[in-house]
Amino acid sequence: MTVEIKKCNIEDLQTLQEISKETFYDAFKDQNSTENMKAYLESAFSLNHLKKELTNISSQFFFVIFHNEIVGYLKLNTGDAQSEKMGDESLEIERIYLKGKVQKNGLGKLLINKAIDIAIESNKKKIWLGVWEKNENAIAFYQKMGFVQTGTHSFYMGDEEQLDFIMTKALI
Ligand SMILES: CC(C)(COP(=O)(O)OP(=O)(O)OC[C@H]1O[C@@H](n2cnc3c(N)ncnc32)[C@H](O)[C@@H]1OP(=O)(O)O)[C@@H](O)C(=O)NCCC(=O)NCCS
């Protein structure tokens, strides 16, 4: 298969917004109200918000390109960009999203391995992420990739508080 992982820069802002909205909507539309989904998409993926994230030196975005089509993306955070105070020895996978038609083809594993490579190169000791307690598919995937539950935190979808499991993979 032809697959490439490409680091995003500011010129990718518009494309990043499109893939972010599309994949988030597809993943969660069935389990959330239209109002909460709309509110979340408009705030989390506004061009202003994404621009701040793209230009934060402690965050990195990558597109996964499969047969010349951008089919998903990865967002990594270190230091203060992490959504919890996990410290300088941790790397967060904040977002890992693929279009439905390419899931279960090994691309998720490829992106996890990309995150592991970057974490090891920058001397991190663990990788962590938050996953909605109802996202059974992703939880099973992360378990397969060697992550274990180490805590919980709250996530707001519009005005609804949801519980995320924090899952961690030690690197040493
Ligand atoms: C979660 C997601 C990134 C996983 O990526 P993927 O490409 O579908 O997964 P892969 O094909 O790379 O799977 C890697 C391994 O995990 C296993 N796996 C994947 N999903 C699984 C599941 N639901 N149950 C059990 N094992 C699973 C695969 O069998 C594979 O095992 P192998 O290494 O023995 O072959 C992808 O499905 C996705 O984007 N989902 C929608 C968005 C989402 O929920 N993102 C996470 C938000 S926290």
PDB file of N, CA, C and O and ligand atoms in Angstrom, residues 27-28 96-98 102-110 130-131 135-138 140-142 144-145, ligand 1:
ATOM      1  N   ALA A  27     -17.149   9.981  13.817  1.00  0.00           N
ATOM      2  CA  ALA A  27     -16.876   9.088  14.947  1.00  0.00           C
ATOM      3  C   ALA A  27     -17.949   9.185  16.027  1.00  0.00           C
ATOM      4  O   ALA A  27     -18.272   8.180  16.673  1.00  0.00           O
ATOM      5  N   PHE A  28     -18.501  10.391  16.237  1.00  0.00           N
ATOM      6  CA  PHE A  28     -19.343  10.583  17.430  1.00  0.00           C
ATOM      7  C   PHE A  28     -20.772  11.051  17.166  1.00  0.00           C
ATOM      8  O   PHE A  28     -21.526  11.266  18.109  1.00  0.00           O
ATOM      9  N   ILE A  96      -6.198  11.197  17.263  1.00  0.00           N
ATOM     10  CA  ILE A  96      -5.797  10.226  16.242  1.00  0.00           C
ATOM     11  C   ILE A  96      -7.098   9.799  15.554  1.00  0.00           C
ATOM     12  O   ILE A  96      -7.946   9.150  16.150  1.00  0.00           O
ATOM     13  N   TYR A  97      -7.263  10.273  14.338  1.00  0.00           N
ATOM     14  CA  TYR A  97      -8.543  10.090  13.647  1.00  0.00           C
ATOM     15  C   TYR A  97      -8.332   9.673  12.194  1.00  0.00           C
ATOM     16  O   TYR A  97      -7.567  10.304  11.474  1.00  0.00           O
ATOM     17  N   LEU A  98      -9.059   8.645  11.798  1.00  0.00           N
ATOM     18  CA  LEU A  98      -9.037   8.162  10.412  1.00  0.00           C
ATOM     19  C   LEU A  98     -10.441   8.179   9.838  1.00  0.00           C
ATOM     20  O   LEU A  98     -11.423   7.963  10.574  1.00  0.00           O
ATOM     21  N   VAL A 102     -11.028   3.802   5.762  1.00  0.00           N
ATOM     22  CA  VAL A 102      -9.662   3.261   5.835  1.00  0.00           C
ATOM     23  C   VAL A 102      -9.339   2.637   7.191  1.00  0.00           C
ATOM     24  O   VAL A 102      -8.210   2.199   7.428  1.00  0.00           O
ATOM     25  N   GLN A 103     -10.321   2.621   8.086  1.00  0.00           N
ATOM     26  CA  GLN A 103     -10.037   2.035   9.401  1.00  0.00           C
ATOM     27  C   GLN A 103      -9.806   0.533   9.279  1.00  0.00           C
ATOM     28  O   GLN A 103     -10.253  -0.093   8.332  1.00  0.00           O
ATOM     29  N   LYS A 104      -9.092  -0.008  10.266  1.00  0.00           N
ATOM     30  CA  LYS A 104      -8.795  -1.445  10.350  1.00  0.00           C
ATOM     31  C   LYS A 104      -7.896  -1.935   9.203  1.00  0.00           C
ATOM     32  O   LYS A 104      -8.014  -3.063   8.745  1.00  0.00           O
ATOM     33  N   ASN A 105      -7.013  -1.028   8.756  1.00  0.00           N
ATOM     34  CA  ASN A 105      -6.040  -1.377   7.704  1.00  0.00           C
ATOM     35  C   ASN A 105      -4.612  -1.235   8.184  1.00  0.00           C
ATOM     36  O   ASN A 105      -3.691  -1.214   7.374  1.00  0.00           O
ATOM     37  N   GLY A 106      -4.441  -1.016   9.477  1.00  0.00           N
ATOM     38  CA  GLY A 106      -3.086  -0.846  10.009  1.00  0.00           C
ATOM     39  C   GLY A 106      -2.602   0.595  10.080  1.00  0.00           C
ATOM     40  O   GLY A 106      -1.484   0.852  10.531  1.00  0.00           O
ATOM     41  N   LEU A 107      -3.432   1.554   9.625  1.00  0.00           N
ATOM     42  CA  LEU A 107      -2.975   2.956   9.630  1.00  0.00           C
ATOM     43  C   LEU A 107      -2.931   3.535  11.043  1.00  0.00           C
ATOM     44  O   LEU A 107      -2.055   4.344  11.368  1.00  0.00           O
ATOM     45  N   GLY A 108      -3.861   3.107  11.889  1.00  0.00           N
ATOM     46  CA  GLY A 108      -3.852   3.568  13.283  1.00  0.00           C
ATOM     47  C   GLY A 108      -2.571   3.135  13.974  1.00  0.00           C
ATOM     48  O   GLY A 108      -1.913   3.925  14.661  1.00  0.00           O
ATOM     49  N   LYS A 109      -2.190   1.882  13.732  1.00  0.00           N
ATOM     50  CA  LYS A 109      -0.952   1.346  14.319  1.00  0.00           C
ATOM     51  C   LYS A 109       0.262   2.134  13.813  1.00  0.00           C
ATOM     52  O   LYS A 109       1.182   2.445  14.568  1.00  0.00           O
ATOM     53  N   LEU A 110       0.238   2.471  12.533  1.00  0.00           N
ATOM     54  CA  LEU A 110       1.323   3.268  11.948  1.00  0.00           C
ATOM     55  C   LEU A 110       1.454   4.620  12.659  1.00  0.00           C
ATOM     56  O   LEU A 110       2.561   5.077  12.959  1.00  0.00           O
ATOM     57  N   GLY A 130      -6.383  10.510  26.274  1.00  0.00           N
ATOM     58  CA  GLY A 130      -7.713  10.420  26.867  1.00  0.00           C
ATOM     59  C   GLY A 130      -8.659   9.858  25.831  1.00  0.00           C
ATOM     60  O   GLY A 130      -8.616  10.253  24.668  1.00  0.00           O
ATOM     61  N   VAL A 131      -9.500   8.909  26.245  1.00  0.00           N
ATOM     62  CA  VAL A 131     -10.458   8.310  25.309  1.00  0.00           C
ATOM     63  C   VAL A 131     -11.823   8.213  26.002  1.00  0.00           C
ATOM     64  O   VAL A 131     -11.905   7.810  27.164  1.00  0.00           O
ATOM     65  N   ASN A 135     -16.179   4.971  23.794  1.00  0.00           N
ATOM     66  CA  ASN A 135     -15.537   4.686  22.507  1.00  0.00           C
ATOM     67  C   ASN A 135     -14.838   3.314  22.583  1.00  0.00           C
ATOM     68  O   ASN A 135     -13.613   3.201  22.649  1.00  0.00           O
ATOM     69  N   GLU A 136     -15.678   2.284  22.566  1.00  0.00           N
ATOM     70  CA  GLU A 136     -15.166   0.917  22.793  1.00  0.00           C
ATOM     71  C   GLU A 136     -14.156   0.487  21.738  1.00  0.00           C
ATOM     72  O   GLU A 136     -13.196  -0.225  22.025  1.00  0.00           O
ATOM     73  N   ASN A 137     -14.391   0.908  20.495  1.00  0.00           N
ATOM     74  CA  ASN A 137     -13.479   0.529  19.412  1.00  0.00           C
ATOM     75  C   ASN A 137     -12.065   1.071  19.666  1.00  0.00           C
ATOM     76  O   ASN A 137     -11.078   0.327  19.589  1.00  0.00           O
ATOM     77  N   ALA A 138     -12.003   2.362  20.016  1.00  0.00           N
ATOM     78  CA  ALA A 138     -10.686   2.968  20.252  1.00  0.00           C
ATOM     79  C   ALA A 138     -10.038   2.357  21.500  1.00  0.00           C
ATOM     80  O   ALA A 138      -8.829   2.099  21.503  1.00  0.00           O
ATOM     81  N   ALA A 140     -10.339  -0.648  22.675  1.00  0.00           N
ATOM     82  CA  ALA A 140      -9.804  -1.977  22.319  1.00  0.00           C
ATOM     83  C   ALA A 140      -8.524  -1.841  21.486  1.00  0.00           C
ATOM     84  O   ALA A 140      -7.557  -2.592  21.664  1.00  0.00           O
ATOM     85  N   PHE A 141      -8.534  -0.856  20.591  1.00  0.00           N
ATOM     86  CA  PHE A 141      -7.350  -0.589  19.763  1.00  0.00           C
ATOM     87  C   PHE A 141      -6.162  -0.188  20.646  1.00  0.00           C
ATOM     88  O   PHE A 141      -5.061  -0.726  20.515  1.00  0.00           O
ATOM     89  N   TYR A 142      -6.388   0.745  21.571  1.00  0.00           N
ATOM     90  CA  TYR A 142      -5.285   1.197  22.432  1.00  0.00           C
ATOM     91  C   TYR A 142      -4.765   0.047  23.305  1.00  0.00           C
ATOM     92  O   TYR A 142      -3.555  -0.065  23.516  1.00  0.00           O
ATOM     93  N   LYS A 144      -4.750  -3.037  22.491  1.00  0.00           N
ATOM     94  CA  LYS A 144      -3.940  -3.857  21.582  1.00  0.00           C
ATOM     95  C   LYS A 144      -2.557  -3.239  21.366  1.00  0.00           C
ATOM     96  O   LYS A 144      -1.558  -3.948  21.196  1.00  0.00           O
ATOM     97  N   MET A 145      -2.507  -1.921  21.405  1.00  0.00           N
ATOM     98  CA  MET A 145      -1.237  -1.203  21.201  1.00  0.00           C
ATOM     99  C   MET A 145      -0.417  -1.102  22.496  1.00  0.00           C
ATOM    100  O   MET A 145       0.615  -0.450  22.526  1.00  0.00           O
TER     101      MET A 145
HETATM  102  C1  LIG B   1      -9.127   4.164  16.618  1.00  0.00           C
HETATM  103  C2  LIG B   1      -8.428   4.153  15.256  1.00  0.00           C
HETATM  104  C3  LIG B   1      -7.392   5.281  15.190  1.00  0.00           C
HETATM  105  C4  LIG B   1      -7.695   2.783  15.087  1.00  0.00           C
HETATM  106  O1  LIG B   1      -7.035   2.764  13.845  1.00  0.00           O
HETATM  107  P1  LIG B   1      -7.208   1.525  12.834  1.00  0.00           P
HETATM  108  O2  LIG B   1      -6.436   1.855  11.616  1.00  0.00           O
HETATM  109  O3  LIG B   1      -8.649   1.251  12.668  1.00  0.00           O
HETATM  110  O4  LIG B   1      -6.535   0.323  13.628  1.00  0.00           O
HETATM  111  P2  LIG B   1      -5.424  -0.685  13.043  1.00  0.00           P
HETATM  112  O5  LIG B   1      -5.954  -1.331  11.829  1.00  0.00           O
HETATM  113  O6  LIG B   1      -4.115   0.033  12.904  1.00  0.00           O
HETATM  114  O7  LIG B   1      -5.339  -1.751  14.220  1.00  0.00           O
HETATM  115  C5  LIG B   1      -4.119  -2.057  14.891  1.00  0.00           C
HETATM  116  C6  LIG B   1      -4.328  -3.312  15.708  1.00  0.00           C
HETATM  117  O8  LIG B   1      -5.382  -3.075  16.653  1.00  0.00           O
HETATM  118  C7  LIG B   1      -6.408  -4.035  16.454  1.00  0.00           C
HETATM  119  N1  LIG B   1      -7.719  -3.397  16.625  1.00  0.00           N
HETATM  120  C8  LIG B   1      -8.179  -2.291  16.008  1.00  0.00           C
HETATM  121  N2  LIG B   1      -9.447  -2.032  16.403  1.00  0.00           N
HETATM  122  C9  LIG B   1      -9.765  -3.023  17.268  1.00  0.00           C
HETATM  123  C10 LIG B   1     -10.941  -3.350  17.995  1.00  0.00           C
HETATM  124  N3  LIG B   1     -12.039  -2.599  17.918  1.00  0.00           N
HETATM  125  N4  LIG B   1     -10.929  -4.447  18.789  1.00  0.00           N
HETATM  126  C11 LIG B   1      -9.825  -5.227  18.895  1.00  0.00           C
HETATM  127  N5  LIG B   1      -8.672  -4.979  18.217  1.00  0.00           N
HETATM  128  C12 LIG B   1      -8.662  -3.888  17.418  1.00  0.00           C
HETATM  129  C13 LIG B   1      -6.257  -4.519  15.033  1.00  0.00           C
HETATM  130  O9  LIG B   1      -6.795  -5.806  14.873  1.00  0.00           O
HETATM  131  C14 LIG B   1      -4.750  -4.500  14.849  1.00  0.00           C
HETATM  132  O10 LIG B   1      -4.198  -5.659  15.421  1.00  0.00           O
HETATM  133  P3  LIG B   1      -2.840  -6.333  14.804  1.00  0.00           P
HETATM  134  O11 LIG B   1      -1.723  -5.381  15.132  1.00  0.00           O
HETATM  135  O12 LIG B   1      -2.744  -7.630  15.516  1.00  0.00           O
HETATM  136  O13 LIG B   1      -3.061  -6.464  13.338  1.00  0.00           O
HETATM  137  C15 LIG B   1      -9.433   4.306  14.087  1.00  0.00           C
HETATM  138  O14 LIG B   1     -10.317   3.224  14.097  1.00  0.00           O
HETATM  139  C16 LIG B   1     -10.243   5.595  14.121  1.00  0.00           C
HETATM  140  O15 LIG B   1      -9.804   6.612  13.594  1.00  0.00           O
HETATM  141  N6  LIG B   1     -11.465   5.557  14.732  1.00  0.00           N
HETATM  142  C17 LIG B   1     -12.387   6.708  14.724  1.00  0.00           C
HETATM  143  C18 LIG B   1     -11.847   7.888  15.477  1.00  0.00           C
HETATM  144  C19 LIG B   1     -11.524   7.574  16.923  1.00  0.00           C
HETATM  145  O16 LIG B   1     -12.299   6.988  17.648  1.00  0.00           O
HETATM  146  N7  LIG B   1     -10.318   8.034  17.335  1.00  0.00           N
HETATM  147  C20 LIG B   1      -9.847   7.875  18.690  1.00  0.00           C
HETATM  148  C21 LIG B   1     -10.367   8.975  19.545  1.00  0.00           C
HETATM  149  S1  LIG B   1      -9.758   8.811  21.210  1.00  0.00           S
END
